[in-house]
Amino acid sequence: MEEVHTGGGSSTGSMSTVSKDESCHNNLVVGETSSSDGESELELGLALSLGGGPVKSKASSNASWCHSGRILTAKDFPSMLPSSSSASSSSSASSSCLSRVNVSSSSSGTKRSADSVVSPNGSSQVVGWPPIRAYRMNSLNNQSKSPPRDGPNSQTEKTDGKSAVVEKVYGVNDKSSNNLKEKGHVKTSLFVKVNMDGVLIGRKVDLRAHSSYGTLAQTLEEMFQRPTSTVNSMRSCLEEYDMMAEVTGRSKLLDGSSEFVLTYEDKDGDWMLVGDVPWGYVFSHLENLRNFSWPCYLLSLYPLCVYSNLLSWHPSVQMFLSSVRRLRIMRTSEATGLAPSLQQRNGRPRSKPI
Amino acid sequence: MAYSFPVEVLEHIFSFIDSDNDRNAVSLVCKSWYEIERWCRRKIFIGNCYAVTPRIMIRRFPELRSVSLKGKPHFADFNLVPEGWGGYVDPWVLAMGRAYPFLEELRLKRMVVSDEALEMVSKSFKNFKVLVLSSCEGFTTDGLASIAANCRNLRELDLRESDVEDLGGNWLSCFPESCTSLVSLNISCLGSDWSLQSLSALERLVGRSPNLRRLRLNRAVPLDKLANLLRRAPQLVELGTGTFSSELRPDVFSNLSGAFSGCKELKALSGFWDAVPSHLPAVYTICSGLTSLNLSDANIQSSDLVKLISECQNLQRLWVFDYIEDSGLEALAESCKNLQELRVFPSDPYAMEPNVTLTEQGLVAVSEGCPKLESVLYFCRQFTNNALFTIAKNRPNLTRFRLCIIEPRTPDYITLEPLDAGFGAIVQNCKELRRLSLSGLLTDRVFEHIGTHAKKLEMLSIAFAGDSDLGLYHVLSGCKSLRKLEIRDCPFGDKALLANAAKLETMRSLWMSSCLVSFEACKLLGQKMPRLNVEVIDERGPPDSRPESYPVEKLYIYRSVAGPRLDMPAFVWTMDEELALRLS
């Protein structure tokens, strides 16, 4: 991508010329006279907008506009483009198109945006791409992968008495979750809001894009630690500018102490620790059930990779998915008073960072 | 002006002028026409709620009966606009509550609506008739209960695609027994968990609404209830079913089939959640009258889809999953010669490998077989320049063309070239094209084509495309009719933006995220263009805590006579003279 920007930066001169010609064209289109002077054409383009129709602009700004008003272009800021340091390997404007094409096609495979989330099936998920609306995603979420079948085995029949028990207890009588249990294979998405203590901005995360609590927590970690701009991948010369340190409070996490826990609000408005669902409900008919050796439901945000192999989509997680309203990354100090921790229940040590 | 018509005559004449553009033209003729027109304007559409203030609207148009407002930018649909960005309707409702006691209609899109606002609406406007909340959020079923309880003459309650918090309760029962005026009810976005009381309240409501023409149910309404509802409302023109699956009992099927055949005026069908193919023939009796079919919530496979679609010869609009596959689209092209709009959605957008055989061939077939096709939204995984040439040649009457090749920067899969030439053919041949969304591997060339040919283009969406500022430059300088431009993940920076600053005042808005526009350029633009609001959205913290040449995360520029807005969250900064002074 740097090469691409080089092309842009080096052809600044020709760019400005083009721009002025074009703005001349614009002026003609709307009936303004064009000046032969290159500089003032640019001003005209702007004056047009100020002069046309009732304008409420202050006299002073108008005056300064006419005298010295000129939209500054990149010529005035030679160092504006981040990769201008590599402008030495410039290409002429005429060949730049070709070189760009070549660069694009050869590097297309490697262009991945920095904010992409690696989903369990290996594909890169970029925020907001493909452009499918959230309500449609959630609707996809409630469909089973394979089409429903007719006949006596219709999905409304409950094949397991235990599932009926769970539904009574958790109030899950949604037919779609029956589909999920019986087909056992969910690929679509469920977006919920996530807020982190101390961070102003909430995010949304797709719960169904993950196959375990581990990858979910990993995603959240990335989400709240890294900026979302894809431009990061193109700004190699700014690596020395430490983005991480800039975002408040992250350094503590990176030090290795786990200050936060992951909680969620369920349908009844109660706050629960993620994964903190009581033992006892094991559904043998769940196709994707794998044995997990470490009943570590209580997650801290860092590090998480340890657990991604150990955890699986326990059927209790299906209940989590159907009852979760939103997530919150809570400070551990505030998380007391939530459902009892695993340590107290099972007497096993809490998860420890590597 | 001694010979001018009396005001009443002019008002009467103006009352026949409906379109906003014509009304605006009328108001510019002379001062007296401006005055007369503004007193008799009854309907207003505000495409960006921050372009103007409630006070300005009320001051100019004191007698409005219908107000439409749009809030967040379009990319908010795809989670690109952080929570809390804005778009609050409450100040509008507050002001209108005082100024427009006779307001009848409120249509909102992508706005944040509180329960308090809904309550205020229900109590301030005695003759309130129409509430449309499209992709809105921030309210609960309690707010809906106020609307139901207090709006005596409610005709339309349409919650399409809004995010409503379901607090339980039974808000439908808040419609008084005396309310018989409903014409349109769209609750399809509500949850799938409903009590029996809610269902019976719905039945009673439908039963006492003889004028009900449009009814879109939510997933909670089971299939065996649908027949009852249909029998109570045989005059329906549009129906969205609830869940379309149940145990296959012959009596359910025949009951349903009978109920559908009673609805002789049905033109549009949607819903079909969890649809079971064997239940689909229940709708066959009314298929020949259908002009609109929305199966984009149904997991039906190609062969069943084809059976259904081949019954609908008069179809004008079809929304469907890619389960339809190329073969299904070929069948569509054979049977539905009146098709005007096609939308094909991906059933598994994140799969690495395609799960269905839906390629460019399907769209080419439809473009060949359907002479009236003018609006396309197509998600697929591969395309070629040749296919685009063919589509462009076949369908010069396209007005909306949105192609989404799921993997960013995918080239022509046969030649491995960018898709510049293909899209170029589209804009060159389709001279009436108003809306275009690009995808695939694209260089600056495609923007040159667009700038040169797309003279009627009003909305353009660009993602992962282009090589340099030249691309953006072509678009801003060439597209005369451009109103909305939204860009993400493109290497467009300061030069093109600054060189075309004037253009931005002729557009409604420009969105750029993950591009290369520097903070410095944003500040400059904000300073120099007082009638533009230049908003920097950056979740990394204040932009002045980084070097000025550093690109901003997201940029939203829109023209406004209201000045910088006052309800910005902490991660949004408006670039104006004040800010520049403060930061310098």
GROMACS .gro file of C-alpha atoms in nm, chain A residues 1 4-5 7-9 11-12 15 18-23 25-26 29 42 45-46 48-58 61 64-65 68-75 77 79-82 97 100-101 104-105 108 111-113 115 119 121-140 142-151 154-157 171-176 179 187-189 191 193 200-204 206 209 227-232 234-235 238 241 243 246-247 267 325, chain B residues 77-80 82-83 109-110 134-135 137 161 163 165-167 192-193 219 222 243 245-248 272-279 294 296-301 319 321 323 345-352 355 379 404-409 411 416 418 420 438-439 441-445 455 463-464 466-470 473 476-478 480 488-491 493-496 498-502 505 514-516 518 520-521 524-525 528-531 538-542 545-547 549-554 561 570-571 577:
model
  254
    1MET     CA    1   0.000   0.000   0.000
    4VAL     CA    2   0.034   0.322  -0.386
    5HIS     CA    3   0.062   0.625  -0.168
    7GLY     CA    4   0.225   0.732  -0.651
    8GLY     CA    5  -0.028   0.969  -0.509
    9GLY     CA    6   0.222   1.180  -0.327
   11SER     CA    7   0.214   1.327  -0.858
   12THR     CA    8   0.100   1.613  -0.642
   15MET     CA    9  -0.293   1.643  -0.930
   18VAL     CA   10  -0.603   1.843  -1.277
   19SER     CA   11  -0.798   1.974  -0.988
   20LYS     CA   12  -0.789   2.325  -1.112
   21ASP     CA   13  -0.898   2.226  -1.458
   22GLU     CA   14  -1.182   2.034  -1.310
   23SER     CA   15  -1.296   2.311  -1.086
   25HIS     CA   16  -1.525   2.286  -1.549
   26ASN     CA   17  -1.750   2.297  -1.249
   29VAL     CA   18  -2.144   2.408  -1.545
   42LEU     CA   19  -0.973   2.733  -0.701
   45GLY     CA   20  -1.490   2.731  -0.687
   46LEU     CA   21  -1.522   2.822  -0.325
   48LEU     CA   22  -1.942   3.015  -0.568
   49SER     CA   23  -2.065   2.836  -0.264
   50LEU     CA   24  -2.051   3.145  -0.051
   51GLY     CA   25  -2.214   3.371  -0.305
   52GLY     CA   26  -2.502   3.158  -0.414
   53GLY     CA   27  -2.829   3.191  -0.226
   54PRO     CA   28  -2.892   3.357   0.110
   55VAL     CA   29  -2.575   3.343   0.307
   56LYS     CA   30  -2.548   3.406   0.673
   57SER     CA   31  -2.171   3.419   0.695
   58LYS     CA   32  -2.003   3.681   0.902
   61SER     CA   33  -1.489   3.569   0.743
   64SER     CA   34  -1.063   3.718   0.484
   65TRP     CA   35  -1.203   3.465   0.242
   68SER     CA   36  -0.650   3.526   0.139
   69GLY     CA   37  -0.902   3.250   0.136
   70ARG     CA   38  -0.763   2.956  -0.041
   71ILE     CA   39  -0.816   2.598   0.033
   72LEU     CA   40  -0.475   2.464   0.108
   73THR     CA   41  -0.375   2.164  -0.086
   74ALA     CA   42  -0.115   1.903  -0.023
   75LYS     CA   43   0.141   2.126  -0.186
   77PHE     CA   44   0.183   2.042   0.346
   79SER     CA   45   0.483   1.620   0.500
   80MET     CA   46   0.112   1.556   0.534
   81LEU     CA   47   0.101   1.208   0.394
   82PRO     CA   48   0.242   0.957   0.637
   97CYS     CA   49  -0.200   0.413  -1.290
  100ARG     CA   50  -0.113   0.102  -0.906
  101VAL     CA   51  -0.303  -0.164  -1.086
  104SER     CA   52  -0.329  -0.371  -0.627
  105SER     CA   53  -0.363  -0.703  -0.797
  108SER     CA   54  -0.475  -0.790  -0.299
  111LYS     CA   55  -0.455  -0.657   0.213
  112ARG     CA   56  -0.629  -0.734   0.530
  113SER     CA   57  -0.766  -0.466   0.751
  115ASP     CA   58  -0.956  -0.444   1.267
  119SER     CA   59  -1.348  -1.603   1.321
  121ASN     CA   60  -1.372  -2.088   1.066
  122GLY     CA   61  -1.058  -1.900   0.969
  123SER     CA   62  -1.211  -1.623   0.759
  124SER     CA   63  -1.136  -1.264   0.841
  125GLN     CA   64  -1.433  -1.068   0.960
  126VAL     CA   65  -1.413  -0.697   0.906
  127VAL     CA   66  -1.640  -0.472   1.106
  128GLY     CA   67  -1.952  -0.399   0.906
  129TRP     CA   68  -1.857  -0.617   0.611
  130PRO     CA   69  -2.028  -0.760   0.417
  131PRO     CA   70  -2.284  -0.484   0.451
  132ILE     CA   71  -2.572  -0.672   0.603
  133ARG     CA   72  -2.803  -0.497   0.842
  134ALA     CA   73  -2.803  -0.595   1.205
  135TYR     CA   74  -3.166  -0.705   1.209
  136ARG     CA   75  -3.100  -0.935   0.917
  137MET     CA   76  -2.796  -1.079   1.091
  138ASN     CA   77  -3.002  -1.156   1.394
  139SER     CA   78  -3.265  -1.307   1.172
  140LEU     CA   79  -3.002  -1.527   1.007
  142ASN     CA   80  -3.231  -1.773   1.433
  143GLN     CA   81  -3.240  -1.992   1.129
  144SER     CA   82  -3.087  -2.336   1.134
  145LYS     CA   83  -2.826  -2.412   0.871
  146SER     CA   84  -3.000  -2.701   0.709
  147PRO     CA   85  -3.352  -2.640   0.591
  148PRO     CA   86  -3.631  -2.761   0.815
  149ARG     CA   87  -3.771  -3.097   0.728
  150ASP     CA   88  -4.130  -3.203   0.711
  151GLY     CA   89  -4.283  -3.506   0.866
  154SER     CA   90  -4.068  -3.157   1.287
  155GLN     CA   91  -3.859  -2.926   1.494
  156THR     CA   92  -4.131  -2.842   1.739
  157GLU     CA   93  -4.111  -3.180   1.904
  171GLY     CA   94  -3.815  -1.955   3.005
  172VAL     CA   95  -3.666  -2.047   2.674
  173ASN     CA   96  -3.962  -2.154   2.468
  174ASP     CA   97  -3.841  -2.011   2.146
  175LYS     CA   98  -3.875  -2.263   1.871
  176SER     CA   99  -3.555  -2.144   1.719
  179ASN     CA  100  -3.369  -2.588   1.612
  187LYS     CA  101  -2.331  -2.024   1.189
  188THR     CA  102  -2.523  -1.699   1.184
  189SER     CA  103  -2.490  -1.395   1.407
  191PHE     CA  104  -2.507  -0.879   1.785
  193LYS     CA  105  -2.376  -0.435   2.293
  200LEU     CA  106  -1.670   0.589   2.693
  201ILE     CA  107  -1.761   0.410   2.379
  202GLY     CA  108  -1.960   0.092   2.364
  203ARG     CA  109  -1.921  -0.162   2.088
  204LYS     CA  110  -2.122  -0.438   1.937
  206ASP     CA  111  -2.136  -1.087   1.719
  209ALA     CA  112  -1.919  -1.561   1.524
  227PRO     CA  113  -0.807   0.113   1.725
  228THR     CA  114  -1.054   0.016   1.457
  229SER     CA  115  -0.886   0.184   1.166
  230THR     CA  116  -0.781  -0.037   0.881
  231VAL     CA  117  -0.535   0.226   0.785
  232ASN     CA  118  -0.306   0.085   1.049
  234MET     CA  119  -0.071   0.107   0.575
  235ARG     CA  120   0.100   0.322   0.829
  238LEU     CA  121   0.408   0.529   1.248
  241TYR     CA  122   0.373   0.586   1.787
  243MET     CA  123  -0.132   0.330   1.996
  246GLU     CA  124  -0.257   0.594   2.433
  247VAL     CA  125  -0.578   0.413   2.508
  267LYS     CA  126  -3.335  -1.141   3.014
  325ARG     CA  127  -2.904  -0.905   2.644
  431ASP     CA  128  -2.677   0.001   0.960
  432PHE     CA  129  -2.350  -0.188   0.950
  433ASN     CA  130  -2.227  -0.096   1.297
  434LEU     CA  131  -1.981   0.163   1.170
  436PRO     CA  132  -2.055   0.404   1.744
  437GLU     CA  133  -2.333   0.392   1.999
  463LYS     CA  134  -3.542   0.679   1.014
  464ARG     CA  135  -3.227   0.582   1.204
  488SER     CA  136  -3.771   0.281   1.049
  489SER     CA  137  -3.448   0.138   1.192
  491GLU     CA  138  -3.393   0.243   1.860
  515GLU     CA  139  -3.655  -0.295   1.145
  517ASP     CA  140  -3.472  -0.221   1.777
  519GLU     CA  141  -3.684  -0.349   2.391
  520ASP     CA  142  -3.957  -0.587   2.489
  521LEU     CA  143  -4.051  -0.528   2.850
  546SER     CA  144  -4.051  -1.412   1.911
  547ASP     CA  145  -4.173  -1.461   2.263
  573ARG     CA  146  -4.221  -1.422   1.462
  576PRO     CA  147  -4.769  -1.903   1.528
  597THR     CA  148  -4.347  -1.808   1.199
  599SER     CA  149  -4.369  -2.371   1.056
  600SER     CA  150  -4.572  -2.609   1.261
  601GLU     CA  151  -4.639  -2.974   1.282
  602LEU     CA  152  -4.774  -3.084   0.952
  626PHE     CA  153  -4.208  -1.682   0.637
  627TRP     CA  154  -3.976  -1.741   0.929
  628ASP     CA  155  -3.877  -2.105   0.964
  629ALA     CA  156  -4.082  -2.180   0.656
  630VAL     CA  157  -4.140  -2.546   0.591
  631PRO     CA  158  -4.160  -2.616   0.218
  632SER     CA  159  -4.467  -2.832   0.244
  633HIS     CA  160  -4.665  -2.541   0.389
  648ASN     CA  161  -4.008  -1.115   0.048
  650SER     CA  162  -3.538  -1.313   0.286
  651ASP     CA  163  -3.622  -1.460   0.625
  652ALA     CA  164  -3.696  -1.806   0.492
  653ASN     CA  165  -3.457  -2.096   0.462
  654ILE     CA  166  -3.618  -2.243   0.157
  655GLN     CA  167  -3.405  -2.419  -0.098
  673TRP     CA  168  -3.627  -1.047  -0.201
  675PHE     CA  169  -3.171  -1.573  -0.007
  677TYR     CA  170  -3.048  -2.044  -0.179
  699PHE     CA  171  -2.905  -1.189   0.031
  700PRO     CA  172  -2.624  -1.420   0.149
  701SER     CA  173  -2.733  -1.710   0.365
  702ASP     CA  174  -2.386  -1.765   0.501
  703PRO     CA  175  -2.181  -1.451   0.457
  704TYR     CA  176  -1.886  -1.564   0.665
  705ALA     CA  177  -1.825  -1.904   0.513
  706MET     CA  178  -1.492  -1.937   0.338
  709ASN     CA  179  -2.243  -2.286   0.028
  733PHE     CA  180  -2.455  -1.054  -0.280
  758CYS     CA  181  -2.160  -0.687  -0.314
  759ILE     CA  182  -1.885  -0.937  -0.382
  760ILE     CA  183  -1.838  -1.073  -0.036
  761GLU     CA  184  -1.460  -1.091  -0.020
  762PRO     CA  185  -1.309  -0.740  -0.045
  763ARG     CA  186  -1.091  -0.666  -0.349
  765PRO     CA  187  -1.085  -0.942  -0.906
  770LEU     CA  188  -0.791  -1.159  -1.265
  772PRO     CA  189  -0.997  -0.527  -1.167
  774ASP     CA  190  -1.315  -0.118  -1.344
  792LEU     CA  191  -1.925  -0.097  -0.573
  793SER     CA  192  -1.726  -0.399  -0.468
  795LEU     CA  193  -1.103  -0.515  -0.701
  796LEU     CA  194  -1.121  -0.157  -0.822
  797THR     CA  195  -0.859   0.100  -0.913
  798ASP     CA  196  -0.888   0.473  -0.973
  799ARG     CA  197  -1.002   0.394  -1.328
  809LYS     CA  198  -2.438   1.224  -1.419
  817ALA     CA  199  -1.549   0.011   0.005
  818PHE     CA  200  -1.193  -0.125  -0.025
  820GLY     CA  201  -0.920   0.289  -0.540
  821ASP     CA  202  -0.549   0.365  -0.529
  822SER     CA  203  -0.518   0.733  -0.457
  823ASP     CA  204  -0.686   1.067  -0.415
  824LEU     CA  205  -0.747   1.072  -0.787
  827TYR     CA  206  -1.133   1.348  -0.703
  830LEU     CA  207  -1.642   1.473  -0.638
  831SER     CA  208  -1.568   1.671  -0.948
  832GLY     CA  209  -1.767   1.466  -1.198
  834LYS     CA  210  -2.315   1.642  -1.079
  842ARG     CA  211  -1.483   0.305   0.389
  843ASP     CA  212  -1.134   0.160   0.380
  844CYS     CA  213  -1.011   0.348   0.075
  845PRO     CA  214  -0.678   0.529   0.033
  847GLY     CA  215  -0.687   1.158   0.159
  848ASP     CA  216  -0.677   1.529   0.191
  849LYS     CA  217  -0.606   1.658  -0.156
  850ALA     CA  218  -0.924   1.551  -0.329
  852LEU     CA  219  -0.988   2.001  -0.005
  853ALA     CA  220  -0.985   2.066  -0.376
  854ASN     CA  221  -1.356   1.993  -0.394
  855ALA     CA  222  -1.469   2.158  -0.076
  856ALA     CA  223  -1.737   2.355  -0.256
  859GLU     CA  224  -2.212   2.204   0.017
  868SER     CA  225  -1.069   0.414   0.766
  869CYS     CA  226  -0.940   0.642   0.493
  870LEU     CA  227  -0.644   0.879   0.493
  872SER     CA  228  -0.571   1.396   0.819
  874GLU     CA  229  -0.527   1.892   0.981
  875ALA     CA  230  -0.737   1.878   0.668
  878LEU     CA  231  -0.905   2.337   0.767
  879LEU     CA  232  -1.226   2.228   0.607
  882LYS     CA  233  -1.314   2.750   0.591
  883MET     CA  234  -1.660   2.613   0.530
  884PRO     CA  235  -1.898   2.755   0.786
  885ARG     CA  236  -2.199   2.590   0.632
  892ASP     CA  237  -1.245   0.900   1.680
  893GLU     CA  238  -1.263   0.646   1.954
  894ARG     CA  239  -0.891   0.664   2.025
  895GLY     CA  240  -0.927   0.991   2.209
  896PRO     CA  241  -0.899   1.359   2.119
  899SER     CA  242  -0.339   1.416   2.108
  900ARG     CA  243  -0.187   1.279   1.792
  901PRO     CA  244   0.017   1.443   1.517
  903SER     CA  245  -0.098   1.457   0.981
  904TYR     CA  246  -0.243   1.149   1.140
  905PRO     CA  247  -0.555   1.024   0.966
  906VAL     CA  248  -0.879   1.042   1.155
  907GLU     CA  249  -1.073   0.727   1.215
  908LYS     CA  250  -1.407   0.841   1.080
  915VAL     CA  251  -2.767   2.585   0.857
  924ALA     CA  252  -1.719   1.244   2.382
  925PHE     CA  253  -1.581   1.074   2.076
  931GLU     CA  254  -1.331   2.804   1.398
   0.00000   0.00000   0.00000
